[in-house]
Amino acid sequence: MKTDELMKALEAKHPGESEYLQAVREVLLSVEEVYNEHPEFEKYSVIERLVEPDRVLIFRVPWTDDEGKVHVNIGYRVQFNNAIGPYKGGTRFHPSVNLSILKFLGFEQTLKNALTTLPMGGAKGGADFSAKGRSDGEIMRFCHSYMTELWRHLGPDRDIPAGDIGVGAREVGYMYGMYRKLAMENTGTFTGKSLSYGGSNLRPESTGYGAIYFLNQLLETHGIEIKGKTVAVSGFGQVAWGAVKKLNELGAKVLCISGPDGYIYDPDGVTGEKVDYMLELRNSGNDVVQPYAEKYGVEFFAGKKPWEQNVDIYLPCATQNELNGDDARMIYENNPVAVCEVSNMGCTAEASEFFVEKRVLFAPGKAMNAGGVATSGLEMTQNAMHIPWSAERVDQELHAIMSSIHDQCVKYGKEGDYINYVKGANIAGFMKVADAIVMQGIV
């Protein structure tokens, strides 16, 4: 395999799909050496088959607002790869949703799900719809219309969607309700459901909790204690909420959270009721953090990102490419203890390559945020068994999965006395999927 040649071919076939091409390039650079050690991969064109989705579903989603006006959005489902299990991945409702973003997320999801050790393939879906300013009735009608087209492509052993940006328990409930009616079955096809109809304990917190379990093990592996460390977090939604809660439990101090309007700096730490207020702000549809600064009398930095603060640990938890090369160089000057993506591909390629080149303790999103989909896999298991698990059992299983992911990253990422977690995560996920592709023949 020659990465440059393959990327040129992909760029010619998929022009303008920058996020997707960025994700593929990062993985190819990591796995090129190990790929070339396995002639069977080249014989069966494993890479060429892995980087293209199995199928892409694109459809219109018509819906009616409260005034009777008809709107039309574009809906998507990218079923990327099911070599190791049914398609599994979130659903994102946001104006920025496009095919490139969903292909990047589906590709990442395939490798991330392989890392969990659970039998799940990769997928991603969504629509260019925003719930901001919409009534519950409008959101329900949109979700029902979206599912009316998609339901026949889903199933507990076929494709199991979940939530993502813009899709929480409310939206999952509306979509699952329509799926259940049309499919005439109650098999738990969807994760992130409410506890009242098959959801799992700890699912809302699991992405953030899992990320901090991984971070803590990363630090312990390098003889560093998390207690007392200062942290900057971007975002203030469900993922950041779970991460901040667990950081506080382990004795770290979160000084910054951010939104699209800027970030706050709280010298006393984001603790106690402040953590819950973060989520209240987001759930109220208020997509800004300035009210936090006003409520608690702390400094607000309009239009800026928290990476300019001098802290020990930096955690991008919001969206893709939110930390760029300039940010990375600024962070490096602060001599960070660690930088870890909790959002999917939270760093630009320039930033992640810079951190690895400078041998910063840096972990990629596909390893750090796998706790969310891992707990979704546990929800699928509970649904199949028709038995709910306690929060304690789910947390125990989540902790064990994140520990296993860390161990895989160390196994494949060792470079002398440095652990390249990006390389380790990419190779570990790739090897599992590649072996399955080879063993199943040309399908």
Coordinates of C-alpha atoms in Angstrom, one line a residue:
M1 CA 0.0 0.0 0.0
K2 CA 1.2 3.5 -0.9
T3 CA -0.7 6.1 1.1
D4 CA -0.1 9.0 -1.3
E5 CA -1.3 7.1 -4.3
L6 CA -4.4 5.8 -2.6
M7 CA -5.2 9.3 -1.2
K8 CA -4.9 10.8 -4.7
A9 CA -7.4 8.2 -6.0
L10 CA -9.8 8.9 -3.2
E11 CA -9.6 12.7 -3.7
A12 CA -10.4 12.3 -7.3
K13 CA -13.4 10.1 -6.6
H14 CA -14.7 12.2 -3.6
P15 CA -13.6 15.8 -4.3
G16 CA -14.4 18.3 -1.5
E17 CA -15.1 15.7 1.2
S18 CA -12.4 17.2 3.4
E19 CA -13.4 15.6 6.8
Y20 CA -13.7 12.1 5.3
L21 CA -10.4 12.4 3.5
Q22 CA -8.7 13.7 6.6
A23 CA -9.9 10.8 8.7
V24 CA -8.8 8.2 6.1
R25 CA -5.4 9.8 5.6
E26 CA -4.7 9.7 9.4
V27 CA -5.5 6.0 9.6
L28 CA -3.6 5.1 6.4
L29 CA -0.4 6.8 7.7
S30 CA -0.7 4.9 10.9
V31 CA -1.3 1.4 9.4
E32 CA 0.8 1.5 6.3
E33 CA 3.7 -0.3 7.8
V34 CA 1.7 -3.1 9.4
Y35 CA -0.5 -3.4 6.3
N36 CA 2.6 -4.1 4.1
E37 CA 3.6 -6.8 6.5
H38 CA 0.5 -8.8 5.6
P39 CA 0.4 -9.7 1.9
E40 CA -3.1 -11.2 2.3
F41 CA -4.4 -7.6 3.0
E42 CA -3.0 -6.5 -0.4
K43 CA -4.3 -9.6 -2.2
Y44 CA -7.8 -8.9 -1.0
S45 CA -7.6 -5.1 -1.4
V46 CA -8.6 -4.7 2.2
I47 CA -7.8 -0.9 2.4
E48 CA -9.7 -0.1 -0.8
R49 CA -12.7 -2.0 0.6
L50 CA -12.5 -0.6 4.1
V51 CA -12.3 3.1 3.1
E52 CA -15.5 3.0 1.0
P53 CA -18.8 2.7 2.8
D54 CA -21.0 -0.4 2.2
R55 CA -23.8 1.9 1.2
V56 CA -25.1 5.5 1.6
L57 CA -28.8 6.2 2.0
I58 CA -29.8 9.8 1.1
F59 CA -33.5 10.9 1.3
R60 CA -35.7 13.9 1.7
V61 CA -37.4 14.5 5.0
P62 CA -40.6 16.6 4.6
W63 CA -42.3 17.9 7.8
T64 CA -44.8 20.6 8.8
D65 CA -44.2 23.4 11.3
D66 CA -46.8 24.7 13.8
E67 CA -48.0 27.2 11.3
G68 CA -48.7 24.6 8.7
K69 CA -45.7 25.4 6.5
V70 CA -44.0 22.5 4.9
H71 CA -40.2 22.2 5.2
V72 CA -37.8 19.7 3.5
N73 CA -34.5 18.6 4.9
I74 CA -32.0 16.0 3.7
G75 CA -31.6 12.8 5.7
Y76 CA -28.7 10.4 5.6
R77 CA -27.5 7.0 6.8
V78 CA -24.0 5.9 6.0
Q79 CA -23.7 2.1 6.7
F80 CA -20.0 2.0 6.6
N81 CA -18.8 -1.5 7.5
N82 CA -20.4 -4.5 9.2
A83 CA -17.6 -7.1 9.0
I84 CA -17.5 -7.6 12.8
G85 CA -21.2 -7.0 13.7
P86 CA -24.3 -5.0 12.8
Y87 CA -24.0 -1.4 11.8
K88 CA -23.8 0.8 14.9
G89 CA -23.5 4.6 15.1
G90 CA -25.2 7.8 16.1
T91 CA -27.7 10.2 14.5
R92 CA -26.7 13.9 14.2
F93 CA -29.3 16.7 13.6
H94 CA -27.4 19.9 12.9
P95 CA -27.3 22.4 10.0
S96 CA -23.6 21.4 9.3
V97 CA -24.5 17.8 8.6
N98 CA -23.3 16.7 5.1
L99 CA -22.1 13.5 3.4
S100 CA -18.4 14.2 4.1
I101 CA -18.9 14.6 7.9
L102 CA -21.1 11.5 8.1
K103 CA -18.6 9.4 6.1
F104 CA -15.8 10.6 8.3
L105 CA -17.8 9.7 11.4
G106 CA -18.9 6.3 10.0
F107 CA -15.3 5.4 9.1
E108 CA -14.1 6.4 12.6
Q109 CA -17.0 4.6 14.1
T110 CA -16.0 1.3 12.4
L111 CA -12.5 1.4 14.0
K112 CA -13.8 2.7 17.3
N113 CA -16.3 0.0 17.6
A114 CA -13.7 -2.6 16.8
L115 CA -11.6 -1.2 19.7
T116 CA -14.4 -1.9 22.2
T117 CA -14.1 -5.7 21.7
L118 CA -17.9 -5.8 21.2
P119 CA -19.4 -7.2 17.9
M120 CA -20.4 -3.9 16.3
G121 CA -19.8 -2.5 12.9
G122 CA -19.7 1.2 12.0
A123 CA -22.4 3.6 10.8
K124 CA -23.5 7.2 11.1
G125 CA -26.6 9.2 10.1
G126 CA -28.5 12.4 10.5
A127 CA -30.0 15.4 8.8
D128 CA -29.3 19.1 8.2
F129 CA -32.1 19.9 10.7
S130 CA -31.8 22.1 13.8
A131 CA -34.1 21.8 16.8
K132 CA -33.1 25.3 18.0
G133 CA -36.3 27.4 18.3
R134 CA -38.6 24.5 17.4
S135 CA -41.5 23.3 19.5
D136 CA -41.7 19.7 20.8
G137 CA -44.4 19.1 18.2
E138 CA -42.2 20.2 15.3
I139 CA -39.4 18.1 16.5
M140 CA -41.6 15.1 16.9
R141 CA -43.0 15.5 13.3
F142 CA -39.5 15.8 11.9
C143 CA -38.3 12.7 13.8
H144 CA -41.3 10.7 12.7
S145 CA -40.8 11.8 9.0
Y146 CA -37.1 10.9 9.2
M147 CA -37.9 7.5 10.5
T148 CA -40.7 6.8 8.0
E149 CA -38.0 6.6 5.3
L150 CA -35.2 4.9 7.3
W151 CA -37.0 2.3 9.4
R152 CA -36.8 -0.6 6.8
H153 CA -33.0 -0.4 6.8
L154 CA -32.7 -0.9 10.6
G155 CA -33.0 -3.8 13.0
P156 CA -31.3 -5.3 16.1
D157 CA -29.0 -7.4 14.0
R158 CA -28.9 -5.0 11.0
D159 CA -28.3 -1.4 12.0
I160 CA -28.8 0.2 15.5
P161 CA -28.8 4.0 15.6
A162 CA -28.2 6.2 18.6
G163 CA -28.0 9.9 19.5
D164 CA -25.3 12.4 18.7
I165 CA -25.1 16.2 18.4
G166 CA -28.7 17.5 18.4
V167 CA -30.2 14.1 19.2
G168 CA -30.9 13.4 22.8
A169 CA -33.4 11.2 24.7
R170 CA -36.3 13.2 23.4
E171 CA -35.4 12.7 19.7
V172 CA -34.4 9.1 20.2
G173 CA -37.8 8.5 21.8
Y174 CA -39.7 10.0 18.9
M175 CA -37.7 8.1 16.3
Y176 CA -38.0 4.8 18.2
G177 CA -41.7 5.3 18.7
M178 CA -42.2 5.5 14.9
Y179 CA -39.8 2.6 14.3
R180 CA -41.7 0.4 16.7
K181 CA -45.0 1.2 15.1
L182 CA -43.8 0.6 11.5
A183 CA -41.7 -2.5 12.2
M184 CA -44.3 -3.9 14.6
E185 CA -41.6 -5.1 17.0
N186 CA -40.1 -4.0 20.3
T187 CA -36.5 -5.3 19.9
G188 CA -34.6 -2.3 21.2
T189 CA -33.4 -1.1 17.8
F190 CA -31.9 2.2 19.0
T191 CA -29.7 3.0 21.9
G192 CA -29.8 6.0 24.2
K193 CA -33.4 5.2 25.0
S194 CA -35.1 6.2 28.3
L195 CA -34.8 3.8 31.2
S196 CA -38.6 3.4 31.0
Y197 CA -38.5 1.5 27.7
G198 CA -35.2 -0.3 27.5
G199 CA -32.4 2.2 28.0
S200 CA -29.3 1.6 30.0
N201 CA -28.1 3.1 33.3
L202 CA -25.2 5.5 32.8
R203 CA -25.7 6.0 29.0
P204 CA -25.9 9.8 29.3
E205 CA -22.7 10.0 31.3
S206 CA -20.8 7.1 29.6
T207 CA -18.9 9.0 26.9
G208 CA -17.5 11.5 29.4
Y209 CA -16.9 8.9 32.1
G210 CA -15.2 6.5 29.7
A211 CA -12.9 9.3 28.4
I212 CA -11.8 10.1 31.9
Y213 CA -11.2 6.4 32.8
F214 CA -8.9 6.2 29.7
L215 CA -7.2 9.5 30.7
N216 CA -6.6 8.3 34.2
Q217 CA -5.1 5.0 33.0
L218 CA -2.9 6.9 30.5
L219 CA -1.6 9.1 33.3
E220 CA -1.0 6.2 35.7
T221 CA 0.9 4.4 33.0
H222 CA 3.3 7.3 32.9
G223 CA 3.5 7.7 36.7
I224 CA 1.3 10.8 36.9
E225 CA -1.6 11.3 39.3
I226 CA -4.8 13.0 38.0
K227 CA -5.7 14.4 41.4
G228 CA -4.9 18.1 41.6
K229 CA -4.4 18.6 37.9
T230 CA -6.1 21.6 36.2
V231 CA -8.2 21.0 33.1
A232 CA -9.6 23.0 30.2
V233 CA -12.7 21.5 28.6
S234 CA -14.4 22.6 25.4
G235 CA -18.1 22.2 24.9
F236 CA -20.8 22.1 27.6
G237 CA -23.2 19.4 26.4
Q238 CA -23.7 15.8 27.6
V239 CA -20.2 14.6 26.8
A240 CA -18.5 17.5 28.6
W241 CA -21.0 17.1 31.5
G242 CA -20.0 13.5 32.0
A243 CA -16.3 14.3 31.7
V244 CA -16.4 17.1 34.2
K245 CA -18.4 15.0 36.7
K246 CA -15.8 12.2 36.6
L247 CA -12.9 14.7 36.7
N248 CA -14.3 16.2 39.9
E249 CA -14.7 12.7 41.4
L250 CA -11.1 11.9 40.8
G251 CA -9.8 15.2 42.3
A252 CA -9.0 17.2 39.1
K253 CA -10.0 20.8 38.8
V254 CA -11.9 22.0 35.7
L255 CA -11.2 25.7 35.1
C256 CA -12.8 26.2 31.6
I257 CA -15.8 25.2 29.6
S258 CA -16.8 26.7 26.3
G259 CA -19.6 27.3 23.8
P260 CA -19.8 28.9 20.3
D261 CA -19.9 32.3 22.0
G262 CA -16.6 31.9 23.9
Y263 CA -15.4 30.3 27.1
I264 CA -15.5 30.9 30.9
Y265 CA -12.6 30.7 33.3
D266 CA -13.7 29.7 36.8
P267 CA -10.8 29.7 39.3
D268 CA -12.8 27.9 41.9
G269 CA -13.5 25.1 39.5
V270 CA -16.7 23.8 37.7
T271 CA -18.0 21.8 40.6
G272 CA -21.3 20.8 42.3
E273 CA -24.4 22.6 41.1
K274 CA -22.3 24.3 38.4
V275 CA -21.9 21.0 36.6
D276 CA -25.6 20.4 36.4
Y277 CA -26.2 24.0 35.4
M278 CA -24.0 23.4 32.3
L279 CA -26.5 20.7 31.1
E280 CA -29.5 22.8 32.1
L281 CA -28.2 25.5 29.8
R282 CA -27.8 23.1 26.9
N283 CA -31.2 21.4 27.5
S284 CA -33.0 24.7 27.6
G285 CA -31.8 25.3 24.0
N286 CA -29.5 28.1 25.1
D287 CA -26.4 27.3 23.1
V288 CA -24.1 29.8 24.9
V289 CA -22.0 29.8 28.1
Q290 CA -22.1 33.5 28.9
P291 CA -25.0 33.0 31.3
Y292 CA -22.7 30.7 33.4
A293 CA -20.3 33.7 33.8
E294 CA -23.1 36.0 34.8
K295 CA -24.6 33.5 37.3
Y296 CA -21.4 32.6 39.1
G297 CA -19.5 35.9 38.7
V298 CA -16.5 34.5 36.7
E299 CA -14.7 35.8 33.7
F300 CA -16.1 35.3 30.2
F301 CA -13.9 35.4 27.0
A302 CA -16.1 36.2 24.1
G303 CA -15.2 34.6 20.8
K304 CA -12.2 32.8 22.1
K305 CA -11.2 29.2 22.9
P306 CA -10.0 27.8 26.2
W307 CA -6.7 26.5 24.7
E308 CA -5.1 29.9 25.5
Q309 CA -5.2 29.1 29.3
N310 CA -2.3 27.6 31.0
V311 CA -3.6 24.3 32.5
D312 CA -2.3 20.7 32.9
I313 CA -4.7 18.9 30.7
Y314 CA -6.7 20.0 27.6
L315 CA -9.8 18.1 26.5
P316 CA -11.6 19.0 23.3
C317 CA -15.2 17.7 23.9
A318 CA -17.3 19.7 21.4
T319 CA -16.9 18.9 17.7
Q320 CA -14.4 18.0 14.9
N321 CA -11.3 20.1 14.1
E322 CA -11.9 22.4 17.1
L323 CA -8.2 22.6 18.0
N324 CA -5.9 23.6 15.2
G325 CA -2.2 23.9 14.6
D326 CA -1.9 27.4 16.1
D327 CA -3.7 26.1 19.2
A328 CA -1.4 23.1 19.4
R329 CA 1.7 25.3 19.3
M330 CA 0.2 27.6 22.0
I331 CA -0.6 24.6 24.2
Y332 CA 2.9 23.1 23.7
E333 CA 4.4 26.3 25.1
N334 CA 2.5 25.7 28.3
N335 CA 4.2 22.3 28.8
P336 CA 0.9 20.2 29.0
V337 CA 0.7 17.0 30.9
A338 CA -1.7 15.6 28.3
V339 CA -4.0 16.5 25.4
C340 CA -6.8 14.2 24.6
E341 CA -9.6 14.3 22.1
V342 CA -13.0 13.5 23.6
S343 CA -14.8 14.8 20.5
N344 CA -14.5 12.9 17.2
M345 CA -11.3 14.1 15.4
G346 CA -11.3 17.1 17.8
C347 CA -7.9 18.2 16.5
T348 CA -6.9 19.1 12.9
A349 CA -4.4 16.8 11.2
E350 CA -1.8 19.5 11.7
A351 CA -2.5 19.7 15.4
S352 CA -2.5 15.9 16.1
E353 CA 0.7 15.4 14.0
F354 CA 2.4 18.2 15.9
F355 CA 1.5 16.7 19.3
V356 CA 2.9 13.3 18.3
E357 CA 6.0 14.8 16.7
K358 CA 6.7 16.7 20.0
R359 CA 6.0 13.5 22.0
V360 CA 3.1 15.0 24.0
L361 CA 0.9 12.5 25.7
F362 CA -1.9 12.7 23.2
A363 CA -4.9 10.3 22.7
P364 CA -7.3 10.3 19.7
G365 CA -11.1 10.5 19.9
K366 CA -11.7 7.0 18.6
A367 CA -10.1 5.6 21.7
M368 CA -11.0 8.3 24.2
N369 CA -14.7 8.6 23.4
A370 CA -15.4 4.9 22.8
G371 CA -17.2 4.7 26.2
G372 CA -20.4 6.0 24.7
V373 CA -20.7 3.4 22.0
A374 CA -19.4 0.7 24.4
T375 CA -22.3 1.5 26.8
S376 CA -24.7 1.4 23.8
G377 CA -23.4 -2.1 23.1
L378 CA -24.1 -3.0 26.7
E379 CA -27.6 -1.5 26.2
M380 CA -28.1 -3.8 23.2
T381 CA -27.0 -6.8 25.3
Q382 CA -29.5 -5.9 28.0
N383 CA -32.3 -5.5 25.4
A384 CA -31.4 -8.9 23.9
M385 CA -31.5 -10.5 27.4
H386 CA -34.6 -8.6 28.4
I387 CA -32.8 -7.9 31.7
P388 CA -31.7 -4.4 32.9
W389 CA -28.4 -4.0 34.7
S390 CA -27.6 -1.9 37.7
A391 CA -25.6 1.3 37.3
E392 CA -22.8 -0.3 39.2
R393 CA -22.6 -3.3 36.8
V394 CA -22.7 -1.0 33.7
D395 CA -19.9 1.2 35.2
Q396 CA -17.8 -1.9 36.0
E397 CA -18.2 -3.2 32.4
L398 CA -17.4 0.3 31.0
H399 CA -14.3 0.6 33.1
A400 CA -13.1 -2.8 31.9
I401 CA -13.7 -1.9 28.2
M402 CA -11.8 1.4 28.5
S403 CA -9.0 -0.4 30.2
S404 CA -8.9 -3.0 27.4
I405 CA -8.8 -0.1 24.8
H406 CA -5.9 1.5 26.6
D407 CA -4.0 -1.8 26.6
Q408 CA -4.5 -2.2 22.9
C409 CA -3.3 1.3 22.2
V410 CA -0.1 0.6 24.3
K411 CA 0.5 -2.7 22.5
Y412 CA 0.4 -1.3 19.0
G413 CA 1.6 2.2 19.8
K414 CA 5.0 1.6 21.5
E415 CA 7.8 3.6 20.0
G416 CA 10.8 3.2 22.3
D417 CA 9.9 5.0 25.5
Y418 CA 7.0 6.9 23.9
I419 CA 3.5 5.6 23.4
N420 CA 1.9 6.8 20.1
Y421 CA -1.7 6.5 21.1
V422 CA -2.9 7.6 17.6
K423 CA -0.9 4.9 15.9
G424 CA -1.9 2.3 18.5
A425 CA -5.6 3.0 18.3
N426 CA -5.6 3.0 14.5
I427 CA -3.7 -0.2 14.2
A428 CA -5.6 -2.1 16.9
G429 CA -9.0 -1.2 15.3
F430 CA -7.8 -1.8 11.8
M431 CA -6.3 -5.2 12.4
K432 CA -9.6 -6.6 13.9
V433 CA -11.7 -5.3 10.9
A434 CA -9.1 -6.3 8.3
D435 CA -8.8 -9.9 9.6
A436 CA -12.6 -10.2 9.5
I437 CA -12.7 -8.8 5.9
V438 CA -10.1 -11.3 4.7
M439 CA -11.7 -14.3 6.5
Q440 CA -15.1 -13.6 5.0
G441 CA -14.0 -13.4 1.4
I442 CA -15.0 -11.0 -1.4
V443 CA -18.4 -9.7 -0.2

